[in-house]
mmCIF file of C-alpha atoms in Angstrom:
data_model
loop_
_atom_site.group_PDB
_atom_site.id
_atom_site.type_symbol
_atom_site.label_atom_id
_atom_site.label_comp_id
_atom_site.label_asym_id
_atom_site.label_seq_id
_atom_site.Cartn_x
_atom_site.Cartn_y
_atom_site.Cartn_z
ATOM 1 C CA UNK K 1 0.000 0.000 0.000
ATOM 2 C CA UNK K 2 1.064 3.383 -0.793
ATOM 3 C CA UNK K 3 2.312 5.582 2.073
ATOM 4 C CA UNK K 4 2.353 9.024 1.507
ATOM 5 C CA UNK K 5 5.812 10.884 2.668
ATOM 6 C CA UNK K 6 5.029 12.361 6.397
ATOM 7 C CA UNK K 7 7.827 13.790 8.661
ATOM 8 C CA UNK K 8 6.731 14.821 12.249
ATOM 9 C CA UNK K 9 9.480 16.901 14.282
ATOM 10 C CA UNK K 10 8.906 15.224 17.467
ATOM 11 C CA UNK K 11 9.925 15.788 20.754
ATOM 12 C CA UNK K 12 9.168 12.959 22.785
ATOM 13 C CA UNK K 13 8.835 14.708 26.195
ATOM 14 C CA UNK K 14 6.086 16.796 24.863
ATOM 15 C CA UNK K 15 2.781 15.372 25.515
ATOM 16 C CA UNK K 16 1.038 17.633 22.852
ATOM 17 C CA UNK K 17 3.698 16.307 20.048
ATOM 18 C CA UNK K 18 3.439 12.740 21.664
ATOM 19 C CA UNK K 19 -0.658 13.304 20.845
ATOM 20 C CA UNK K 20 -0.012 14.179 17.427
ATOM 21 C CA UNK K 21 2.866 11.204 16.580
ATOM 22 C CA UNK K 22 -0.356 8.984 18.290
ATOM 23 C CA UNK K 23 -2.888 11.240 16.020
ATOM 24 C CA UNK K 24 -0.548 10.302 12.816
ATOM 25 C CA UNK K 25 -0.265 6.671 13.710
ATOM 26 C CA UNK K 26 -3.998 6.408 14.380
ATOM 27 C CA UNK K 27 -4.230 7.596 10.780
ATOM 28 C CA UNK K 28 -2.797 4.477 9.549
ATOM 29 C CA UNK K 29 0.214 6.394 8.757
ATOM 30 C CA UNK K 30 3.708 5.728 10.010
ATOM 31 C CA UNK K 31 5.799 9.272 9.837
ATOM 32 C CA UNK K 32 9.749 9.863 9.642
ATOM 33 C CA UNK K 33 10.080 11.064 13.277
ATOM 34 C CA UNK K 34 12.576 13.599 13.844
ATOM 35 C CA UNK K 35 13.881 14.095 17.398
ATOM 36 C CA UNK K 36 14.940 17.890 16.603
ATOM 37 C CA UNK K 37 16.513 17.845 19.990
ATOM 38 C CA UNK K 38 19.110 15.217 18.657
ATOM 39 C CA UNK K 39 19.442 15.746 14.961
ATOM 40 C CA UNK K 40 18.559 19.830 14.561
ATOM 41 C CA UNK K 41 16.917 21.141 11.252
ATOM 42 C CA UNK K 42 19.441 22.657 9.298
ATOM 43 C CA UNK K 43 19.449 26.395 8.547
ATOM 44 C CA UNK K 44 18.118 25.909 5.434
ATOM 45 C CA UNK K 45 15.415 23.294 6.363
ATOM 46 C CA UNK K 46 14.457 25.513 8.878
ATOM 47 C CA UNK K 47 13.770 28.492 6.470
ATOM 48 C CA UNK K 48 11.728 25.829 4.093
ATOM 49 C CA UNK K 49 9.766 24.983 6.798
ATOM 50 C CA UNK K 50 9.246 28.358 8.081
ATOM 51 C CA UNK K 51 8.048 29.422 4.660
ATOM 52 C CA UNK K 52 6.003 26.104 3.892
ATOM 53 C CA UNK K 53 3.961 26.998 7.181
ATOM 54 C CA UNK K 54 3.359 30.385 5.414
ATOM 55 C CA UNK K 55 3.870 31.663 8.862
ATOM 56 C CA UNK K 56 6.892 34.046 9.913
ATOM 57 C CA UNK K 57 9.988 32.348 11.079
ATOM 58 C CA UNK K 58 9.296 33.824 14.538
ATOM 59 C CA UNK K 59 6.027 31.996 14.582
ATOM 60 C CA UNK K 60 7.816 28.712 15.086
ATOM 61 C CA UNK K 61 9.775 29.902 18.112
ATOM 62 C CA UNK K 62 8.382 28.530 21.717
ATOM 63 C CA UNK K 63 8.768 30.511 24.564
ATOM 64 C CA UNK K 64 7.873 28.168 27.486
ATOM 65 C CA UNK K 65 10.474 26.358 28.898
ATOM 66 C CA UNK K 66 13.059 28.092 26.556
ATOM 67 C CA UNK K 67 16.095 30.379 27.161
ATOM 68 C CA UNK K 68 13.283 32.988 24.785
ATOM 69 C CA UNK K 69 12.924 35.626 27.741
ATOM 70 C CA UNK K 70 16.585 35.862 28.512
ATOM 71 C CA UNK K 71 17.602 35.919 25.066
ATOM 72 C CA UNK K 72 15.570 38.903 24.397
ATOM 73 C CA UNK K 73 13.678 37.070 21.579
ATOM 74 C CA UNK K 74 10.527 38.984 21.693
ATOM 75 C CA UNK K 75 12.606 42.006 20.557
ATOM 76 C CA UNK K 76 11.848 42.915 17.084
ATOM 77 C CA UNK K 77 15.464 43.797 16.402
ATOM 78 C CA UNK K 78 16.470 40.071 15.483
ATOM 79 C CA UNK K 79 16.413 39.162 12.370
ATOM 80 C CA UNK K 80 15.546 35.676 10.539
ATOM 81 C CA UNK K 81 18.626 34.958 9.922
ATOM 82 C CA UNK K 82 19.652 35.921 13.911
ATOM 83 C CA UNK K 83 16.607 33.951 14.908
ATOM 84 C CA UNK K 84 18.380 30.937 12.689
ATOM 85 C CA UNK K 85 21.464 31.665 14.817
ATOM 86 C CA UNK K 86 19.334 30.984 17.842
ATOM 87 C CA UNK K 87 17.530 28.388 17.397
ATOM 88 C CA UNK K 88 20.597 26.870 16.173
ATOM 89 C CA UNK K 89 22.824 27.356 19.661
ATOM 90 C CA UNK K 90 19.265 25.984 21.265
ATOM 91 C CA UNK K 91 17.306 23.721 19.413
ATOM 92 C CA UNK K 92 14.397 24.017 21.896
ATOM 93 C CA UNK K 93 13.336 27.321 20.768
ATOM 94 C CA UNK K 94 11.841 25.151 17.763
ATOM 95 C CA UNK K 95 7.849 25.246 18.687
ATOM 96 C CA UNK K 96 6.448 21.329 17.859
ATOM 97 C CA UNK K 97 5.570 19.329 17.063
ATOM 98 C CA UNK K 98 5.428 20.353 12.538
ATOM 99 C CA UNK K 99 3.958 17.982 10.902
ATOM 100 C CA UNK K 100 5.067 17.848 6.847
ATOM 101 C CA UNK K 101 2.401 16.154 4.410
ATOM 102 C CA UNK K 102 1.874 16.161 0.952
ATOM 103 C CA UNK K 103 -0.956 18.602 2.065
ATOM 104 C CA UNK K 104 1.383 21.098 3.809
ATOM 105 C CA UNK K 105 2.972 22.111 6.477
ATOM 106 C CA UNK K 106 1.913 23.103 9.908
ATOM 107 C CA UNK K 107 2.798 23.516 13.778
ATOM 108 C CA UNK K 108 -0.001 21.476 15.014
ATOM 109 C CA UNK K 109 -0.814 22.621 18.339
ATOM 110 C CA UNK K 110 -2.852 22.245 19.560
ATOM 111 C CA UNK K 111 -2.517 18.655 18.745
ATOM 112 C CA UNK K 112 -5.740 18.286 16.594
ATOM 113 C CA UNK K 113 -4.422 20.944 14.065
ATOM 114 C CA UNK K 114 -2.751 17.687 12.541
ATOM 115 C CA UNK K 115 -6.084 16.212 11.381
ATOM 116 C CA UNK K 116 -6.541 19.757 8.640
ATOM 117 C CA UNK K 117 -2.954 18.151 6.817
ATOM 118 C CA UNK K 118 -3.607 14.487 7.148
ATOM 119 C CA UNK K 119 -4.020 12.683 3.405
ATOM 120 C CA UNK K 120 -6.698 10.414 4.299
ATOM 121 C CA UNK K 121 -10.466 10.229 5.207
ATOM 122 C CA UNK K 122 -11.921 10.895 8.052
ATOM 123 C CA UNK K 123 -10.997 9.080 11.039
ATOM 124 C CA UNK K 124 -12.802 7.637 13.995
ATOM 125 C CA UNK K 125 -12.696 9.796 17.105
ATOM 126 C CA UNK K 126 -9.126 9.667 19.088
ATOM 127 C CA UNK K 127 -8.629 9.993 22.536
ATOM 128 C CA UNK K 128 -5.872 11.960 23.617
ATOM 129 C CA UNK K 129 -3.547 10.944 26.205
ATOM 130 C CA UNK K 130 -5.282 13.385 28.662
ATOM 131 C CA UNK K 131 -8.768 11.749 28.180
ATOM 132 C CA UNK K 132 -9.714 14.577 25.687
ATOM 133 C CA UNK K 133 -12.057 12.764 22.692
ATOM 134 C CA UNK K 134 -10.941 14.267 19.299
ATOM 135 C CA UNK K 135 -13.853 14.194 17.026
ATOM 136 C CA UNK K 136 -12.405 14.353 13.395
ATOM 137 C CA UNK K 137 -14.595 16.836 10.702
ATOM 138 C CA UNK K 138 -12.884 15.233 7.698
ATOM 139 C CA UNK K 139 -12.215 18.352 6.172
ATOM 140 C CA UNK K 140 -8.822 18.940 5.101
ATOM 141 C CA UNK K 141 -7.056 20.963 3.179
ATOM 142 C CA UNK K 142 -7.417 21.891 -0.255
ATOM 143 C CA UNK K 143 -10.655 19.648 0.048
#
């Protein structure tokens, strides 16, 4: 059976990216899982992914739990190509979990923002890990 190409970046201490790799799998889909924390996007990946998103690079940038306030990130002095710099020297200031499918590309939290990318129909409802039912529309996009 055909399996279209999905890449999650996926850090497994988060539960909401742990809900979406479950989300994925409940698809019927099995994902390329990257643990950004041990192999980091490149620059360059990071800008196509930034872009793909159609979102601003500083979109993708997570504040909780980060070295963001003591860096100064919310300062609109940086630049992208600063903001590369820093999420380079720290890849947790990577928001996750992004989810790449051939219908796009999107930080999915919270976790049911996956189901809008998914290529399949809709699914039966999925409980997350927190008891929460997710109750899929079936409407994706471009459909």
């Amino acid at each position: 059976m055909f399996q279209p190409p999905i890449t999650i970046y996926h850090n497994p201490a988060c539960g909401t990216s742990r809900n979406v790799l479950a989300l994925i799998r409940h698809a019927g889909l099995e994902p390329t899982v990257v643990e950004y924390l041990r192999t980091p996007p490149s620059r360059e990946q990071l800008r196509s992914i930034a872009a793909a998103t159609g979102e601003p690079l500083r979109a993708l940038l997570r504040e909780k739990g980060t070295p963001y306030a003591e860096l100064d990130l919310g300062n609109p002095k940086w630049s992208d190509d600063e903001l590369l710099d820093f999420i380079g020297q720290h890849p947790i200031l990577l928001n996750r979990p992004i989810v790449i499918t051939p219908l796009g590309t999107k930080l999915c939290r919270p976790s049911e923002e996956v189901l809008e990318i998914l290529p399949v129909g809709k699914l039966a409802p999925f409980t997350k890990s927190d008891g929460e039912v997710i109750e899929d529309s079936g409407t994706r996009r471009g459909g």
